[in-house]
GROMACS .gro file of C-alpha atoms in nm:
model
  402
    1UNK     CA    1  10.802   1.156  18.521
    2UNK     CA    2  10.590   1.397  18.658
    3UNK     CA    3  10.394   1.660  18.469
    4UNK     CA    4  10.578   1.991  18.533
    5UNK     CA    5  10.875   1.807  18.426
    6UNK     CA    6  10.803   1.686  18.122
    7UNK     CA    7  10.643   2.038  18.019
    8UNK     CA    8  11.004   2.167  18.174
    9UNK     CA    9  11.182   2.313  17.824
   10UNK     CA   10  11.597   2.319  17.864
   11UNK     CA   11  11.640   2.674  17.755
   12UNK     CA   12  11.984   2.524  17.578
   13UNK     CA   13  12.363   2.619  17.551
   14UNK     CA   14  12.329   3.028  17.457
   15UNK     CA   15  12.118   3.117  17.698
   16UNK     CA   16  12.265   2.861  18.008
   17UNK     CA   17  12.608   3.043  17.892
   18UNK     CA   18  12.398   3.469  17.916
   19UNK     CA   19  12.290   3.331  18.253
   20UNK     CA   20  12.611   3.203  18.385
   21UNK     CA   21  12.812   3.526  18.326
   22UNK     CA   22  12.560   3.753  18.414
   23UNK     CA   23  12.475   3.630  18.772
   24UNK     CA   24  12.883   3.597  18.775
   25UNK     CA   25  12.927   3.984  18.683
   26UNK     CA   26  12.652   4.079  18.972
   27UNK     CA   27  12.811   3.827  19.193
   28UNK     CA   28  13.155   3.944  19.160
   29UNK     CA   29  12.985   4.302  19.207
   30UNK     CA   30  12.785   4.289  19.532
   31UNK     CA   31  12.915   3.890  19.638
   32UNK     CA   32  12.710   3.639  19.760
   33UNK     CA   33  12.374   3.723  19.801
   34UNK     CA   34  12.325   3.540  20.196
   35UNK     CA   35  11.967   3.696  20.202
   36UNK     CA   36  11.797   3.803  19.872
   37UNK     CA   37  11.896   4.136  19.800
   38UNK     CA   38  11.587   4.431  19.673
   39UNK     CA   39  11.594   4.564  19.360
   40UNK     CA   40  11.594   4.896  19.589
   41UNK     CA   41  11.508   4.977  19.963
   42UNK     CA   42  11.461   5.312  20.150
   43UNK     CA   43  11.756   5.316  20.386
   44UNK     CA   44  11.666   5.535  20.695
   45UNK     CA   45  12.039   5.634  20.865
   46UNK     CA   46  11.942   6.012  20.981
   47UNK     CA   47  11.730   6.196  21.187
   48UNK     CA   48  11.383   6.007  21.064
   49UNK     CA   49  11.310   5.882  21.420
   50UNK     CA   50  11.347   6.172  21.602
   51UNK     CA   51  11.178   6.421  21.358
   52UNK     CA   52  10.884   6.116  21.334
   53UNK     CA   53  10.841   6.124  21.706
   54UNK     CA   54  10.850   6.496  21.718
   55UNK     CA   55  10.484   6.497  21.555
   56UNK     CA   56  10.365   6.227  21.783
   57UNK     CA   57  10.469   6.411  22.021
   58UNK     CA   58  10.315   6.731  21.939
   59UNK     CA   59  10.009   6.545  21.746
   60UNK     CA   60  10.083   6.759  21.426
   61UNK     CA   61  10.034   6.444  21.218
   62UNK     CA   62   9.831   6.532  20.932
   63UNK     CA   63   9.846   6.809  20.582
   64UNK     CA   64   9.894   7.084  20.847
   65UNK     CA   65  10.212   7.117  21.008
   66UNK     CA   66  10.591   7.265  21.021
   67UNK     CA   67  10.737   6.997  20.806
   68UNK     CA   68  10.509   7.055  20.474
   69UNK     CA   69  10.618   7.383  20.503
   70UNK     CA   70  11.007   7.299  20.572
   71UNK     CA   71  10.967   7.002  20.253
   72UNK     CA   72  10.847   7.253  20.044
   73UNK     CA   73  11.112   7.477  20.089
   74UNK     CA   74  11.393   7.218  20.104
   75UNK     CA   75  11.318   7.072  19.768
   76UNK     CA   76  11.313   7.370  19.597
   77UNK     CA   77  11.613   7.472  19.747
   78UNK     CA   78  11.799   7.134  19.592
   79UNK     CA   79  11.601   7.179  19.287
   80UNK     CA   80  11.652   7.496  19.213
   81UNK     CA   81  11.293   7.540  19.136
   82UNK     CA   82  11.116   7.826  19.272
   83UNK     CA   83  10.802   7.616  19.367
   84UNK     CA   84  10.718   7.301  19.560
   85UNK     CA   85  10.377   7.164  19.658
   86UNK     CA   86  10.401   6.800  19.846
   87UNK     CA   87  10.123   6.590  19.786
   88UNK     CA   88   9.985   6.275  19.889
   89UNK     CA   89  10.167   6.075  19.617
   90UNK     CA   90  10.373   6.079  19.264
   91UNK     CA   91  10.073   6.066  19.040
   92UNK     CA   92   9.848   6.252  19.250
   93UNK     CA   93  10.088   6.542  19.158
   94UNK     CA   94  10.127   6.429  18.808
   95UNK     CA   95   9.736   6.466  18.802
   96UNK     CA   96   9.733   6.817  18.925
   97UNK     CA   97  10.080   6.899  18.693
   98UNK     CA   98   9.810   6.838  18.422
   99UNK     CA   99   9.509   6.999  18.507
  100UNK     CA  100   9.740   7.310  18.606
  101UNK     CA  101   9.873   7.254  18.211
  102UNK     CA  102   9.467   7.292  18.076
  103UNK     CA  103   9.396   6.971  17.960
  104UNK     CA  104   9.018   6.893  17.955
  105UNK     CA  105   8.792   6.550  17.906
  106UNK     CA  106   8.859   6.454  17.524
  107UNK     CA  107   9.191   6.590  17.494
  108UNK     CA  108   9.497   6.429  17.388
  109UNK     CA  109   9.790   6.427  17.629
  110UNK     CA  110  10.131   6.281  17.421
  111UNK     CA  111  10.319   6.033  17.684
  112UNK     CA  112  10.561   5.747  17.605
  113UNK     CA  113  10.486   5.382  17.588
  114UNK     CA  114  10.750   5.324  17.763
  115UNK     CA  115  10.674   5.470  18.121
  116UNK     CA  116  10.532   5.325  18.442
  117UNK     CA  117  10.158   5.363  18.420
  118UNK     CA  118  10.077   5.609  18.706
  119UNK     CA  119  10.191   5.835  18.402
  120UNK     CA  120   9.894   5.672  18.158
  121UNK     CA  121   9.638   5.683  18.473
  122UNK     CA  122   9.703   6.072  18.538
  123UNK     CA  123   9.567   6.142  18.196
  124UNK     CA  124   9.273   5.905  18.250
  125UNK     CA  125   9.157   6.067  18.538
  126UNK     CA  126   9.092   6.379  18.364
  127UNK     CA  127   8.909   6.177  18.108
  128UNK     CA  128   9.156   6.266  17.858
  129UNK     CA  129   9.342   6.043  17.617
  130UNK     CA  130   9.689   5.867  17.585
  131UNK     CA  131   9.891   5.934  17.279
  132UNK     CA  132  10.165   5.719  17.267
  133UNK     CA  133  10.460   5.773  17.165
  134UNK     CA  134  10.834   5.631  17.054
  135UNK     CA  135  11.096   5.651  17.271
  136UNK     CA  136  11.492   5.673  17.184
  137UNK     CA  137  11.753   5.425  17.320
  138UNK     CA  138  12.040   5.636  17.478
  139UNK     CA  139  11.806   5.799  17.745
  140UNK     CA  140  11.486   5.606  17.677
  141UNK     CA  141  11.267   5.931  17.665
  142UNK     CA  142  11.077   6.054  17.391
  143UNK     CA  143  11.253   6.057  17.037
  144UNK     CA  144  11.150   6.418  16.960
  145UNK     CA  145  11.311   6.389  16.585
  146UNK     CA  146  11.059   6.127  16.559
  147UNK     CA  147  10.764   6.298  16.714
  148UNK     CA  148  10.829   6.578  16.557
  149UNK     CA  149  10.801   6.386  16.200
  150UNK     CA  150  10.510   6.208  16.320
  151UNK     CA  151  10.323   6.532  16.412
  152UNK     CA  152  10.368   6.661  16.073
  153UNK     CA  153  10.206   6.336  15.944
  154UNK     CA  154   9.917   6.342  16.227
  155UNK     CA  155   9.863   6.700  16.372
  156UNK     CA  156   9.841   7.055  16.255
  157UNK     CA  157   9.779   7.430  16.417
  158UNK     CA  158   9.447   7.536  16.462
  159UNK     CA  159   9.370   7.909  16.587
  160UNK     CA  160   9.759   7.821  16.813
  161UNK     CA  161   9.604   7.470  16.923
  162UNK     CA  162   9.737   7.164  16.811
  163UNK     CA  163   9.479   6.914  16.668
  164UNK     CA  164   9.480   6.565  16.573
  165UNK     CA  165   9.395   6.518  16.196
  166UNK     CA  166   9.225   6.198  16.266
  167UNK     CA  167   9.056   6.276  16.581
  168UNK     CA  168   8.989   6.644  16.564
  169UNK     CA  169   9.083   6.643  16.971
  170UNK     CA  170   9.348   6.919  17.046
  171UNK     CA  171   9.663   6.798  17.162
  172UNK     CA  172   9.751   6.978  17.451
  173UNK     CA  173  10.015   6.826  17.616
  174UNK     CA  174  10.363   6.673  17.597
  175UNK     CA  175  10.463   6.445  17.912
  176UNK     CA  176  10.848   6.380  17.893
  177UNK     CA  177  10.938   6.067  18.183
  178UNK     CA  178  11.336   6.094  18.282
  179UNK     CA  179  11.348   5.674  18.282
  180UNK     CA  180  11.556   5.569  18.562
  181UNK     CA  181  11.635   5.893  18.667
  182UNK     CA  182  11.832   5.934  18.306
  183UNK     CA  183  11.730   6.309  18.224
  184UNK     CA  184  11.551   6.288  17.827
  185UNK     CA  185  11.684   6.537  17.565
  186UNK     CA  186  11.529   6.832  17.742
  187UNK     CA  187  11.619   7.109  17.516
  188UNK     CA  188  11.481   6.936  17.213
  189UNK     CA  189  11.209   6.856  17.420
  190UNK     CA  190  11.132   7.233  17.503
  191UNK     CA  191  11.187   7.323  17.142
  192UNK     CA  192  10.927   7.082  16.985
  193UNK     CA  193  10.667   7.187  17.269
  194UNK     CA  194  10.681   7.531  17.173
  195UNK     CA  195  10.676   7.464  16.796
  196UNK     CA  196  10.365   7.179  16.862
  197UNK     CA  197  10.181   7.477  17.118
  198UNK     CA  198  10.218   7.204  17.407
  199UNK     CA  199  10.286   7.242  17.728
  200UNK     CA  200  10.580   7.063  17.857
  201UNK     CA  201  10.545   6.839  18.165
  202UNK     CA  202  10.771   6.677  18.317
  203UNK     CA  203  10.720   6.335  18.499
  204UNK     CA  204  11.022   6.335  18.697
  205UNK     CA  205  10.909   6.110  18.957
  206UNK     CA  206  11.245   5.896  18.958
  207UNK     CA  207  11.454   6.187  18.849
  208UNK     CA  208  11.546   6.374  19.192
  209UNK     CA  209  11.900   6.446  19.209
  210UNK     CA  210  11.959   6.395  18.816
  211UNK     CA  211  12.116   6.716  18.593
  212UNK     CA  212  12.059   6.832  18.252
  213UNK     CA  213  12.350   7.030  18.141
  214UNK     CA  214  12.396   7.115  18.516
  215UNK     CA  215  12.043   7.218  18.579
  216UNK     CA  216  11.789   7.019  18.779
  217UNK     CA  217  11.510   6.822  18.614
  218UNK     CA  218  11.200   6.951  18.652
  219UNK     CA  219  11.322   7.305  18.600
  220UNK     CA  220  11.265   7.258  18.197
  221UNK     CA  221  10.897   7.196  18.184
  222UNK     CA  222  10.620   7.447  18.257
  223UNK     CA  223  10.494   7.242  18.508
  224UNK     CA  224  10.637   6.894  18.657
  225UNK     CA  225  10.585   6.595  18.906
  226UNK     CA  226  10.835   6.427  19.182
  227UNK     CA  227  10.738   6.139  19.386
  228UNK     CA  228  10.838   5.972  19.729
  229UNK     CA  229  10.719   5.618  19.691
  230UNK     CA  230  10.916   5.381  19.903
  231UNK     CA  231  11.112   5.241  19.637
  232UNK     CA  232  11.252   5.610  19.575
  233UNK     CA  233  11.555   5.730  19.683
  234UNK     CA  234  11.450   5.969  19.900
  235UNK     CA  235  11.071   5.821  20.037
  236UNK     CA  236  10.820   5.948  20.283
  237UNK     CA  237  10.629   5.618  20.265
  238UNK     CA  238  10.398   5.727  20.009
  239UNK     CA  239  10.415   6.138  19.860
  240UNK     CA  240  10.486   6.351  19.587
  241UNK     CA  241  10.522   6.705  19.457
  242UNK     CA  242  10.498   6.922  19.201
  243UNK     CA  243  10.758   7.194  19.072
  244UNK     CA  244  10.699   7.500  18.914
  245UNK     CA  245  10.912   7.801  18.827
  246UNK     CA  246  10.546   7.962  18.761
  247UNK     CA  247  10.403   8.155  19.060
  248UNK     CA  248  10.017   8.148  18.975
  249UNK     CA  249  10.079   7.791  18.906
  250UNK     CA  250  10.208   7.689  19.209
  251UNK     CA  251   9.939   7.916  19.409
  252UNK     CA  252   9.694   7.734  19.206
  253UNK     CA  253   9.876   7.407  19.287
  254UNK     CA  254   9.811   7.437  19.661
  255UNK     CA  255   9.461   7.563  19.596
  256UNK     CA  256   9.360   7.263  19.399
  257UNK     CA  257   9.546   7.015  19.662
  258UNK     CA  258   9.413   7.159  19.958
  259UNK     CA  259   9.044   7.088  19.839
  260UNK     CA  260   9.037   7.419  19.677
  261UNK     CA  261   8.918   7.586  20.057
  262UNK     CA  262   8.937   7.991  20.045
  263UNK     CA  263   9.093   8.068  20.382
  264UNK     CA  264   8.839   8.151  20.658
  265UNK     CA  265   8.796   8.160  21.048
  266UNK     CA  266   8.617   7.899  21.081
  267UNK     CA  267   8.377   7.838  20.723
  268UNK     CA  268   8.434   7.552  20.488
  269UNK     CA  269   8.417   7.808  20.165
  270UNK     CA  270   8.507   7.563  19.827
  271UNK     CA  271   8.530   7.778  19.525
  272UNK     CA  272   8.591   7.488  19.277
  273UNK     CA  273   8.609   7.090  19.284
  274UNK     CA  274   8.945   7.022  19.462
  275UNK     CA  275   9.148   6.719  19.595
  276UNK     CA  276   9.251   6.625  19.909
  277UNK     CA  277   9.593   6.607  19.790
  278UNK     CA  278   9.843   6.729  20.040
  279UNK     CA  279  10.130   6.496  20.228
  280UNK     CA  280  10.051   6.447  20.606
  281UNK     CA  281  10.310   6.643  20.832
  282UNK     CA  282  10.466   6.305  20.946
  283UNK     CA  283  10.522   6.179  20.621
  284UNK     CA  284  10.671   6.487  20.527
  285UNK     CA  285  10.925   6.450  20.850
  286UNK     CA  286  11.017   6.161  20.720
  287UNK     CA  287  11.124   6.282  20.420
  288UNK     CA  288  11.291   6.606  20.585
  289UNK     CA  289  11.517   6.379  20.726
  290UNK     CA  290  11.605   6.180  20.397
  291UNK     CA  291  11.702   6.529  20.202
  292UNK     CA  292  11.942   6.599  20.491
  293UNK     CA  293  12.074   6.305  20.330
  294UNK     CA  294  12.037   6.292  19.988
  295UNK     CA  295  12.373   6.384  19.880
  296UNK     CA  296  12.564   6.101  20.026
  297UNK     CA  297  12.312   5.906  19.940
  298UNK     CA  298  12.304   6.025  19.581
  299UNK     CA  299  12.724   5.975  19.540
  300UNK     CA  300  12.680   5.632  19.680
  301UNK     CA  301  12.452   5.551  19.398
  302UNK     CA  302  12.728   5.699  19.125
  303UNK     CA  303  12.973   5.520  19.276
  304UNK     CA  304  12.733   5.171  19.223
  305UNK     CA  305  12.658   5.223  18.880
  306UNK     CA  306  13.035   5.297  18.820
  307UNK     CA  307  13.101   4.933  18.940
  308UNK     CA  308  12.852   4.809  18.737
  309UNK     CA  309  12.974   4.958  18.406
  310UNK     CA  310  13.292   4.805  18.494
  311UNK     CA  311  13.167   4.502  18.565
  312UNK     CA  312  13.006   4.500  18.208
  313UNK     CA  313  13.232   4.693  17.995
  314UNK     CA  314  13.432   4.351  17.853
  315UNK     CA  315  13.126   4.130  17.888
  316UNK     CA  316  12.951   3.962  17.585
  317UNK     CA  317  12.608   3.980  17.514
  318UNK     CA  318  12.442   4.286  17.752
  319UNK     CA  319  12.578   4.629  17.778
  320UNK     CA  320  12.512   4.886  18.095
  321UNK     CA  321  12.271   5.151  18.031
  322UNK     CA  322  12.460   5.511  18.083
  323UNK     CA  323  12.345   5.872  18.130
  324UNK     CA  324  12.315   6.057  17.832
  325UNK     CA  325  12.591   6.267  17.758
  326UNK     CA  326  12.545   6.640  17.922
  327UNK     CA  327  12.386   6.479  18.235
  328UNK     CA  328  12.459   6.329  18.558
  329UNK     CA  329  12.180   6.108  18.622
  330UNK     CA  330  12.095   5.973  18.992
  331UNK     CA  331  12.094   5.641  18.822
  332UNK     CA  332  11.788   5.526  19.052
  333UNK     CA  333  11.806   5.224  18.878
  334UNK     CA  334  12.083   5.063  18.705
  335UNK     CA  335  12.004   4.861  18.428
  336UNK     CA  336  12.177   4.623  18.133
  337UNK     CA  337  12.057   4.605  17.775
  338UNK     CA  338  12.075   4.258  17.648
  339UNK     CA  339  12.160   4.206  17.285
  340UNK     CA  340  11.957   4.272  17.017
  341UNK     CA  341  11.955   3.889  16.966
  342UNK     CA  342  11.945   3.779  17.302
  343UNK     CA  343  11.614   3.915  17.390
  344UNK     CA  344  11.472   3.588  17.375
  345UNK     CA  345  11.642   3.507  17.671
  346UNK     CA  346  11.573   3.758  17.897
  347UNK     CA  347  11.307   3.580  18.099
  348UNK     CA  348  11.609   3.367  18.125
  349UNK     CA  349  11.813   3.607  18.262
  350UNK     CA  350  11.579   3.728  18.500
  351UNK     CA  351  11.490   3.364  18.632
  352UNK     CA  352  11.861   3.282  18.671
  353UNK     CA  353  11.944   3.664  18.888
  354UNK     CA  354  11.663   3.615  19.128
  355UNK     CA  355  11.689   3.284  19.236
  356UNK     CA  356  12.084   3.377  19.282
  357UNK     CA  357  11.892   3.612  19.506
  358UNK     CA  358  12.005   3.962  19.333
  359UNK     CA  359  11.649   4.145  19.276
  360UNK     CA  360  11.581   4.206  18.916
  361UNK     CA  361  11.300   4.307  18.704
  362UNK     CA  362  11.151   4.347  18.344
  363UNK     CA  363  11.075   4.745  18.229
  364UNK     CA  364  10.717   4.804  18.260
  365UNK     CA  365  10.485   4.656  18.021
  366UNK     CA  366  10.463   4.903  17.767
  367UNK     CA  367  10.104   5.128  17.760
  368UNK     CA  368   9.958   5.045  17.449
  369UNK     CA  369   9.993   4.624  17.549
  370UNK     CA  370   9.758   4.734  17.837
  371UNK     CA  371   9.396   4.604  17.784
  372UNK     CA  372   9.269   4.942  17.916
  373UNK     CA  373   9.496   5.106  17.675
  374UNK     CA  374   9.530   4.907  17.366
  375UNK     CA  375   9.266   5.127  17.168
  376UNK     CA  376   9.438   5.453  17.168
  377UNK     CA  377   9.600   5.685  16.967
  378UNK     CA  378  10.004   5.560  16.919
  379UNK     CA  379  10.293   5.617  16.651
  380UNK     CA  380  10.533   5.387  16.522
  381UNK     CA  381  10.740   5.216  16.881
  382UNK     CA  382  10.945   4.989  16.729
  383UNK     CA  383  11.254   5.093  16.963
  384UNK     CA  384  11.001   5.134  17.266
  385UNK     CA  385  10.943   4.782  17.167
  386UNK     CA  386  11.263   4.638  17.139
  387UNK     CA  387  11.389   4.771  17.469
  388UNK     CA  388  11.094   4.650  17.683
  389UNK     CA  389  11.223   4.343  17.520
  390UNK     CA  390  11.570   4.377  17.662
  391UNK     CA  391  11.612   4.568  17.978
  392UNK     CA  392  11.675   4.472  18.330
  393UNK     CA  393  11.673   4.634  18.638
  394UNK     CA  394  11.944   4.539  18.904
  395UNK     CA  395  11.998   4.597  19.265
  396UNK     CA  396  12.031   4.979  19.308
  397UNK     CA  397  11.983   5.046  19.709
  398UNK     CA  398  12.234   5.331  19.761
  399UNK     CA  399  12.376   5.089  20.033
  400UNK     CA  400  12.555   4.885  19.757
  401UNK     CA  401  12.761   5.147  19.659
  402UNK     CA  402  12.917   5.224  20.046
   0.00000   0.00000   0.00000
């Protein structure tokens, strides 16, 4: 017997039976997997070729050019935001959402464990600090009953700033990430922000085409961040934006992105350090084409996770992971929670979906297990915990759902 299979552990009866049913449920969902199926792909079924080739053609290629402008305009048309400023990429705009918000090197900036890290990074590039905090487990955003109880513990109101006891850093912001595109408990959210003197941002980089009581995310926070990475559902290969309802923010917004250059002629005039920030014309094209889109694309999705609740309404041991009530969420990912005591086998679970070839992943590791990370500030995350624990991604390319 050879090495690897002697170390090879049988991971016994419970977790051969999870397996099994699983991979049947997904299997009777989206049938045989012939080639492995993504977790989720851009699907490009419009106009992306032609409006592509229209700035080859003309050479408008770069941060100048009709379709920035026409972006910017159609996403806060289907928004309903006031403001839109495209930028290079999700965090790049998360990273301008909070220097627009004030925070400053040895601040504290209040994010969730739970989040991808782009959302961690964006504070650390201002040289400010994480504070993590708990999430809840019907939307998985921040649990602002127990942040709020926390802050009483931790923080208190200094001259209208909120200050870490501990620390003595002000606590300037509040970072609330829609998780999967499920919208958090935005009015709470607002609420506690203005009781805390924070200012709300929104990361609602999955979140486009998700509803809070019939308004748009990103509409709730002072300031907020979208991106257009190609696992999105709407992509332009790599690009972001940020939303405001704020006009002097969003002025500021372009300012800062567009390497803070006062308009001249012919002189390069900076008035301030700024970032070279802005989405190239033909990546914006692209992503002209895929709004054109998104609505199909967007009931395609619904009609996906529909199945998929379905599919695991009756089944034992893992439950489907709905919108909160009072949204309609562009469920950019679906996902299953395993049972509380199941989690051991979700490695299992995971092993067993992908080589049926159905593309599944683990949540993100949370923040504060991050080696870069581990040392700051946090609050009790024993649900934050628990869910990274037992959560798994499935196939979500709006193509399923057709």
């Amino acid at each position: 017997m050879n090495k690897s299979a002697a170390q090879k552990v049988d991971p016994g009866p419970q977790s051969r039976n999870l397996q099994a049913v699983i991979v049947a449920a997904v299997r009777g969902l989206l049938g045989d997997a012939g080639q492995p199926l993504a977790l989720h792909e851009p699907e490009f079924a419009g106009r992306e070729w032609d409006y592509v080739k229209d700035c080859l053609d003309t050479g408008w290629v770069s941060s100048v050019g009709s379709y920035v402008d026409r972006i910017e305009r159609d996403i806060a048309s289907f928004t309903g935001c006031k403001h839109a400023i495209a930028t290079s990429n999700g965090t790049s705009a998360l990273h301008i959402c909070l220097l627009l918000a004030g925070v400053d090197a040895g601040d504290e900036v209040l994010i969730p464990a739970l989040t991808f890290i782009a959302t961690a990074n964006a504070v650390s590039y201002i040289r400010a600090v994480p504070h993590f905090v708990e999430s809840e487990a019907v939307s998985l955003g921040v649990d602002t009953g127990k942040l709020d109880a926390y802050l009483q513990e931790t923080a208190q109101i200094v001259n209208g700033v909120c200050v870490n006891r501990s620390t003595g850093a002000p606590i300037k912001a509040l970072v609330a990430m829609h998780v999967f595109g499920h919208p958090s408990d935005l009015d709470a959210l607002v609420d506690l922000a203005q009781r805390w003197k924070l200012v709300l941002i929104e990361d609602a980089a999955e979140s486009l085409g998700s509803y809070y009581h019939g308004r748009h995310t990103g509409n709730f926070g002072r300031i907020s961040a979208l991106s257009f990475n190609g696992n999105k559902i709407v992509t332009t290969g790599g690009g972001g934006a940020v939303l405001t309802n704020d006009p002097e923010l969003a002025r500021r917004a372009k300012h800062l992105t567009t390497t803070a250059r006062l308009p001249d002629r012919w002189n390069f005039l900076h008035d301030e350090v700024g970032y070279n920030y802005r989405m190239p014309n033909i990546n914006a094209a692209l992503g002209c084409a895929q709004l054109e889109r998104l609505p199909a694309m967007l009931q395609r999705k619904r009609q996906l996770a529909t199945r998929y609740q379905q599919a695991f309404a009756t089944l034992d041991g893992a439950r489907f992971l709905s919108e909160p009530p009072g949204t309609s969420s562009n469920y950019w990912l679906n996902a299953i929670v395993l049972d509380e005591n199941l989690a051991a086998y979700r490695d299992d679970v995971l092993g067993a979906l992908n080589d049926a070839g159905y593309g599944s992943r683990p949540v993100w590791t949370l923040m504060h297990r991050l080696s870069m990370y581990r040392d700051c500030p946090r609050m009790g995350l024993d649900v934050a915990e628990q869910m990274e624990a037992r959560l798994i991604n499935l196939p979500s390319s709006a193509r399923l759902g057709g």
